[in-house]
PDB file of C-alpha atoms in Angstrom:
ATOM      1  CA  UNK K 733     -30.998  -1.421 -13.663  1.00  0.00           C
ATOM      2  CA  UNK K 734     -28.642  -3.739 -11.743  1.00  0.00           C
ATOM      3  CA  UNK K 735     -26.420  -2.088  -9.741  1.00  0.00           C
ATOM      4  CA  UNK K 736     -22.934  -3.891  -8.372  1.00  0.00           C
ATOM      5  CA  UNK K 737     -20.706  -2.372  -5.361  1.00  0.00           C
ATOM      6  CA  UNK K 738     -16.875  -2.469  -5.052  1.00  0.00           C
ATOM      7  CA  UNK K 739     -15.038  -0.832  -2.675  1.00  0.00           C
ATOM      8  CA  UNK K 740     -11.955   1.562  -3.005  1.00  0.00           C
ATOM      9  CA  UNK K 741      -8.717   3.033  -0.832  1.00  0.00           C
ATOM     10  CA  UNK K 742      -8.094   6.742  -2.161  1.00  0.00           C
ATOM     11  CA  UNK K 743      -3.917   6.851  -2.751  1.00  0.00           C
ATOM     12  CA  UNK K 744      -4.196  10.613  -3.633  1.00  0.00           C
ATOM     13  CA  UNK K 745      -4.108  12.974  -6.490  1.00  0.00           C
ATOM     14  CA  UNK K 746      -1.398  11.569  -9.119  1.00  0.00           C
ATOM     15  CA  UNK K 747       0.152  14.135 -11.548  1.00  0.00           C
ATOM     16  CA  UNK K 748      -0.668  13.379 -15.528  1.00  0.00           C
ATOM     17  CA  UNK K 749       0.780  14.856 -18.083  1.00  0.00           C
ATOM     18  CA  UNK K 750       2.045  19.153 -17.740  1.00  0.00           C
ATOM     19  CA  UNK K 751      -0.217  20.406 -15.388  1.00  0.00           C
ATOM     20  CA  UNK K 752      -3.157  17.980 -15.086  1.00  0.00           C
ATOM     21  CA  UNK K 753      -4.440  16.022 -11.908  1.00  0.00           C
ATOM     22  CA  UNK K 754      -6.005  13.267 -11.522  1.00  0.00           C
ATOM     23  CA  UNK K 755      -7.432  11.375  -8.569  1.00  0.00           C
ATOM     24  CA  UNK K 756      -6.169   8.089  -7.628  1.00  0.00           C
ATOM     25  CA  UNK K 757      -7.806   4.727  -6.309  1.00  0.00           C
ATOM     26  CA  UNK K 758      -6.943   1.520  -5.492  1.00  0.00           C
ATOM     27  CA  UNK K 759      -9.758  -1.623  -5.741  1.00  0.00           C
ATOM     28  CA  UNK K 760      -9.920  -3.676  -2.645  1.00  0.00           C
ATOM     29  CA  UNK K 761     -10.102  -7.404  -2.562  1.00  0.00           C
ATOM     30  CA  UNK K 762     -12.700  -8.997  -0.554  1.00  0.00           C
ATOM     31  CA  UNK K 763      -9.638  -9.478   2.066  1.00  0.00           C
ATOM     32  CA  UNK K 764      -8.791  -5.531   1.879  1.00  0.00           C
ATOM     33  CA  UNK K 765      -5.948  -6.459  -0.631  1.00  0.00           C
ATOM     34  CA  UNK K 766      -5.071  -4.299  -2.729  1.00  0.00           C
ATOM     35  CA  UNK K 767      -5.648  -4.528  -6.360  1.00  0.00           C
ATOM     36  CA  UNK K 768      -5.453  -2.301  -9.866  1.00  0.00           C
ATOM     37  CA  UNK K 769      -5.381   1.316  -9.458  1.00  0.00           C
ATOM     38  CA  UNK K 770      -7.796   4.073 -11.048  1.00  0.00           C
ATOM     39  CA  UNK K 771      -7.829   7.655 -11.768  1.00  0.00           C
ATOM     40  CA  UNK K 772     -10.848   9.936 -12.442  1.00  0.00           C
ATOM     41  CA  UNK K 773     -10.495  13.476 -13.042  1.00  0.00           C
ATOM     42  CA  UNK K 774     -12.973  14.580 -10.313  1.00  0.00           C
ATOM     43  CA  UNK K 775     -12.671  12.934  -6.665  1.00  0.00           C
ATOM     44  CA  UNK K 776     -15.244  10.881  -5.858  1.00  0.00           C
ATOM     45  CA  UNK K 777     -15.962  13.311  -2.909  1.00  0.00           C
ATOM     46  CA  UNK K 778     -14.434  15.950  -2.014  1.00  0.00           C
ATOM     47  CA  UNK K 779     -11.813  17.077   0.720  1.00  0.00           C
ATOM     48  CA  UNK K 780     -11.419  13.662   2.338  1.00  0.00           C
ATOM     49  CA  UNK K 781      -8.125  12.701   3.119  1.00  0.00           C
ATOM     50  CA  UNK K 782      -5.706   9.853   1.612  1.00  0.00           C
ATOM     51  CA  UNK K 783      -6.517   6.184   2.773  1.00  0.00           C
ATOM     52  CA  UNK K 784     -10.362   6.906   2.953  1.00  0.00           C
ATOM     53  CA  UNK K 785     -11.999   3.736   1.800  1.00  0.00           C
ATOM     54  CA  UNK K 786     -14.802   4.314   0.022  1.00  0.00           C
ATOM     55  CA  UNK K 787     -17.960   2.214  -1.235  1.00  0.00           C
ATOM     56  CA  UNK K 788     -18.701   2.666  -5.311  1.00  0.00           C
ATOM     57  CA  UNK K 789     -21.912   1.913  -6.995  1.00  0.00           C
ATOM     58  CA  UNK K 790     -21.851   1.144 -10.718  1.00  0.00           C
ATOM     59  CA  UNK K 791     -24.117  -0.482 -13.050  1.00  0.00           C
ATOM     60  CA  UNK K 792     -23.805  -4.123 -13.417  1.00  0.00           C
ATOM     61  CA  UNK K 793     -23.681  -3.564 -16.911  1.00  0.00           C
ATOM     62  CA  UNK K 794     -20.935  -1.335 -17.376  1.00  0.00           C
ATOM     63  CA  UNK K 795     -18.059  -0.994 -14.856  1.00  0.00           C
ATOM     64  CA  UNK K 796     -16.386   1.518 -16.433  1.00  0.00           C
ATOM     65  CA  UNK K 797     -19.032   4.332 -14.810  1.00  0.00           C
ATOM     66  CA  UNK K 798     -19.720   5.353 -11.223  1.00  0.00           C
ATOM     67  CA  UNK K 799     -22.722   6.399 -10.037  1.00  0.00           C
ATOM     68  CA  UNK K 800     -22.033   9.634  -7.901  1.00  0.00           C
ATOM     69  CA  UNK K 801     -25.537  11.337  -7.105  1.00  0.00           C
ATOM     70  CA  UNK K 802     -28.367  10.057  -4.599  1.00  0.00           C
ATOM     71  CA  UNK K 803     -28.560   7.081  -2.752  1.00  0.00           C
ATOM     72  CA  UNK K 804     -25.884   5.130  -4.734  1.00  0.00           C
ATOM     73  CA  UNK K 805     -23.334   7.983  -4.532  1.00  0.00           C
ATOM     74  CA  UNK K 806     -19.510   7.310  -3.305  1.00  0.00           C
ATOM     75  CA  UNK K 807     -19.667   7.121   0.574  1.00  0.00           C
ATOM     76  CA  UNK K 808     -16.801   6.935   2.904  1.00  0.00           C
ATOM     77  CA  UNK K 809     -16.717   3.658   4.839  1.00  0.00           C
ATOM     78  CA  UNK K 810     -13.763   3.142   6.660  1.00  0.00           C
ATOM     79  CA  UNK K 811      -9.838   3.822   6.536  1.00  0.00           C
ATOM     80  CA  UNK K 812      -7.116   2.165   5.569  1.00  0.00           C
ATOM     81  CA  UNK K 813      -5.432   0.567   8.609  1.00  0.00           C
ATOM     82  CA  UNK K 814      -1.612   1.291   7.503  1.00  0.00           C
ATOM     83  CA  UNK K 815       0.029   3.864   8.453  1.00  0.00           C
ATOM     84  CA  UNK K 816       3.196   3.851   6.366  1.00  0.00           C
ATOM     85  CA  UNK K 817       1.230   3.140   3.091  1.00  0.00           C
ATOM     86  CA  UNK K 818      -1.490   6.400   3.785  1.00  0.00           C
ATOM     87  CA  UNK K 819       2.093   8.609   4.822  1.00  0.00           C
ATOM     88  CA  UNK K 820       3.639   7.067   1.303  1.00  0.00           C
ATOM     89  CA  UNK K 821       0.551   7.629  -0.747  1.00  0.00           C
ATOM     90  CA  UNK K 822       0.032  11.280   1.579  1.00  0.00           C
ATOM     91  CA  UNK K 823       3.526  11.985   0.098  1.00  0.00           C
ATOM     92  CA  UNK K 824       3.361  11.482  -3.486  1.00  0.00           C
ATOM     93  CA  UNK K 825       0.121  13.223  -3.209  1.00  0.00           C
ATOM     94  CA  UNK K 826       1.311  16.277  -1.585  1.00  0.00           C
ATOM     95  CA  UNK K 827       4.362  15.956  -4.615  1.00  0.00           C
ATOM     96  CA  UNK K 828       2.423  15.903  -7.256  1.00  0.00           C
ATOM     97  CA  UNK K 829       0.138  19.105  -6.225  1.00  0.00           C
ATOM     98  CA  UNK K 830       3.492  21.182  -5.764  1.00  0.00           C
ATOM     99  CA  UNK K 831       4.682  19.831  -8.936  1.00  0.00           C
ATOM    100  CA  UNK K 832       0.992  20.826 -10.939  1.00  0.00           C
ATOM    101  CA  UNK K 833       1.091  24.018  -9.360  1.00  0.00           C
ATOM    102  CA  UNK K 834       4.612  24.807 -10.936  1.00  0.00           C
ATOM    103  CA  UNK K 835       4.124  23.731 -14.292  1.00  0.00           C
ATOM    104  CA  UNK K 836       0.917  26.181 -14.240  1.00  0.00           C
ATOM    105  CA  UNK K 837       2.953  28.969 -12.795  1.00  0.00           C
ATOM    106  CA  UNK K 838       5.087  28.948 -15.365  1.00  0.00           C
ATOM    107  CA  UNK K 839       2.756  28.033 -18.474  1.00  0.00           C
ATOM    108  CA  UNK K 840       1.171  31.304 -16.739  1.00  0.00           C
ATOM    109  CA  UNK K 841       4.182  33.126 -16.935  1.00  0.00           C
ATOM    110  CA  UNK K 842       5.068  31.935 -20.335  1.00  0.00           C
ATOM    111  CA  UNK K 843       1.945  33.218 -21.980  1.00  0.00           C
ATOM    112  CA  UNK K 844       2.682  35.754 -25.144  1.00  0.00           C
ATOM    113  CA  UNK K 845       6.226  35.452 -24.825  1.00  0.00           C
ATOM    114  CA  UNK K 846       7.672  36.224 -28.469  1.00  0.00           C
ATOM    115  CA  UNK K 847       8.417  33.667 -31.190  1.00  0.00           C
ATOM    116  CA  UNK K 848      12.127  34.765 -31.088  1.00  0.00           C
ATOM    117  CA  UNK K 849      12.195  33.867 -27.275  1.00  0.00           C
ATOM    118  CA  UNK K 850      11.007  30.617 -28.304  1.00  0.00           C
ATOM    119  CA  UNK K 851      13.871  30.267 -31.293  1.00  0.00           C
ATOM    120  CA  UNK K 852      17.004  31.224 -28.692  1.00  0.00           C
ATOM    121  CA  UNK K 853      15.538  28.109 -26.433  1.00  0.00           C
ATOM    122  CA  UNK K 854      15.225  25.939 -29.387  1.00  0.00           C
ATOM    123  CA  UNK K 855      19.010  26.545 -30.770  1.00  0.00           C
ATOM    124  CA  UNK K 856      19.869  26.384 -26.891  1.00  0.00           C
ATOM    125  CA  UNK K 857      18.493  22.749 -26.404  1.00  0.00           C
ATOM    126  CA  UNK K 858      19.786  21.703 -29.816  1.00  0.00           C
ATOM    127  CA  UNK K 859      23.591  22.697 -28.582  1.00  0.00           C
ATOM    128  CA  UNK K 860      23.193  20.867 -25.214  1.00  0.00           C
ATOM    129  CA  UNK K 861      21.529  18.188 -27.185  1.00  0.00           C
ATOM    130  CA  UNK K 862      25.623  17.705 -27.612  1.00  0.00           C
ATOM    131  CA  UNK K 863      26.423  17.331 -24.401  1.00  0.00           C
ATOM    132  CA  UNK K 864      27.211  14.774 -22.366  1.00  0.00           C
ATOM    133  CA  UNK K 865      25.320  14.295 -18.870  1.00  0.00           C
ATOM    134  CA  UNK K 866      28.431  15.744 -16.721  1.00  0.00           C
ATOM    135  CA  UNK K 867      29.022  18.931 -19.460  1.00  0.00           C
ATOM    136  CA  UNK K 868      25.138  19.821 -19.295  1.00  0.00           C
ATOM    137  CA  UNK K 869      25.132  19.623 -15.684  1.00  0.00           C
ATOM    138  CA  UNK K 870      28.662  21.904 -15.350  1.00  0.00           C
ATOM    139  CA  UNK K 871      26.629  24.181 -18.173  1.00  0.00           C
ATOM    140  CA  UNK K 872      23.202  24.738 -16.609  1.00  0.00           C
ATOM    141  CA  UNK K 873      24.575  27.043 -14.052  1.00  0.00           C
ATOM    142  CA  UNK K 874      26.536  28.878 -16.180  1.00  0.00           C
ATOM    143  CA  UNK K 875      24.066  29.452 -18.749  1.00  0.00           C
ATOM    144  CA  UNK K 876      21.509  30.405 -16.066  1.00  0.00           C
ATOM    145  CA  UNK K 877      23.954  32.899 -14.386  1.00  0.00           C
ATOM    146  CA  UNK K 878      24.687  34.801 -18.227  1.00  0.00           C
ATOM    147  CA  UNK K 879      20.759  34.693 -18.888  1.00  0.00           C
ATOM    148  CA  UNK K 880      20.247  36.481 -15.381  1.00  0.00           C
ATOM    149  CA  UNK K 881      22.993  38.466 -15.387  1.00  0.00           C
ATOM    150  CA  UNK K 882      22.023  40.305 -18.937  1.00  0.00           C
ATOM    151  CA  UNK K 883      18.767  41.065 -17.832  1.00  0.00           C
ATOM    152  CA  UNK K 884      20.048  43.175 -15.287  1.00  0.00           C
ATOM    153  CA  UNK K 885      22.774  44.969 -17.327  1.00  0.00           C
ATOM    154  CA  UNK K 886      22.470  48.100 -18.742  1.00  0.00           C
ATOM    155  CA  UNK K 887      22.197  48.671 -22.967  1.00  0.00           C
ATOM    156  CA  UNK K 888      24.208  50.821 -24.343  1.00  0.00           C
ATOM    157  CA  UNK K 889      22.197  54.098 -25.766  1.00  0.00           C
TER     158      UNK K 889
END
């Protein structure tokens, strides 16, 4: 098998759709310019930081797979030399972790919550679906202050 090497900048983990991550990469150009950007659901190593530069090994063949075990596994070889593009990537990275974390806290939270819950938020969104940008954003609050005030008041017996 013919094997072909390329080499890679890691940008960070990148935020798909709800709650999934992926890990990002950026090709390098034989001049270290950088070219198209990848994801892959599993890092090709784990814990290194953003800006590692990495060596890939894939088969001639078919550049759509890495190799990741033995010899031709992913190996760190270098890092990227700016500093204001790893603290930009280091950013978004660190954004889209917080923001992954959330949505899983709350799909968490949300699980077995009743089918009427799920009505109230659906005739909700459908009456804001009215709204203009200014009345939804004078609304949220007050909305959000009825829904946690009436959790906390008493029902009559």
């Amino acid at each position: 098998m013919s094997i072909s090497a390329s080499r890679v900048v890691y940008i960070g983990r990148r935020l798909l759709t709800g709650q999934k991550i992926a890990y990002w990469y950026r090709e390098l150009g034989a001049s270290d310019t950088l070219g198209a950007a990848k994801g892959a659901f599993q890092p090709y190593q784990a814990g290194l930081p953003v800006g590692a530069i990495f060596q890939i090994r894939q088969p001639a063949g078919d550049p759509t797979k890495i190799l990741m075990n033995g010899p031709n596994a992913p190996r760190v070889v270098g890092s990227w030399p700016n500093p204001a593009d790893i603290e930009a990537w280091r950013l978004d990275d660190l954004a889209d972790a917080q923001a992954a974390r959330t949505a899983q806290r709350a799909q968490n939270a949300l699980q077995g919550i009743p089918d009427t819950f799920e009505q109230a938020l659906d005739t909700l969104a459908a009456h804001f679906a009215r709204l203009t940008a200014t009345q939804k954003a004078a609304l949220l609050p007050f909305v959000q202050a009825r829904i946690l005030s009436h959790s906390s008041r008493e029902e009559p017996a």
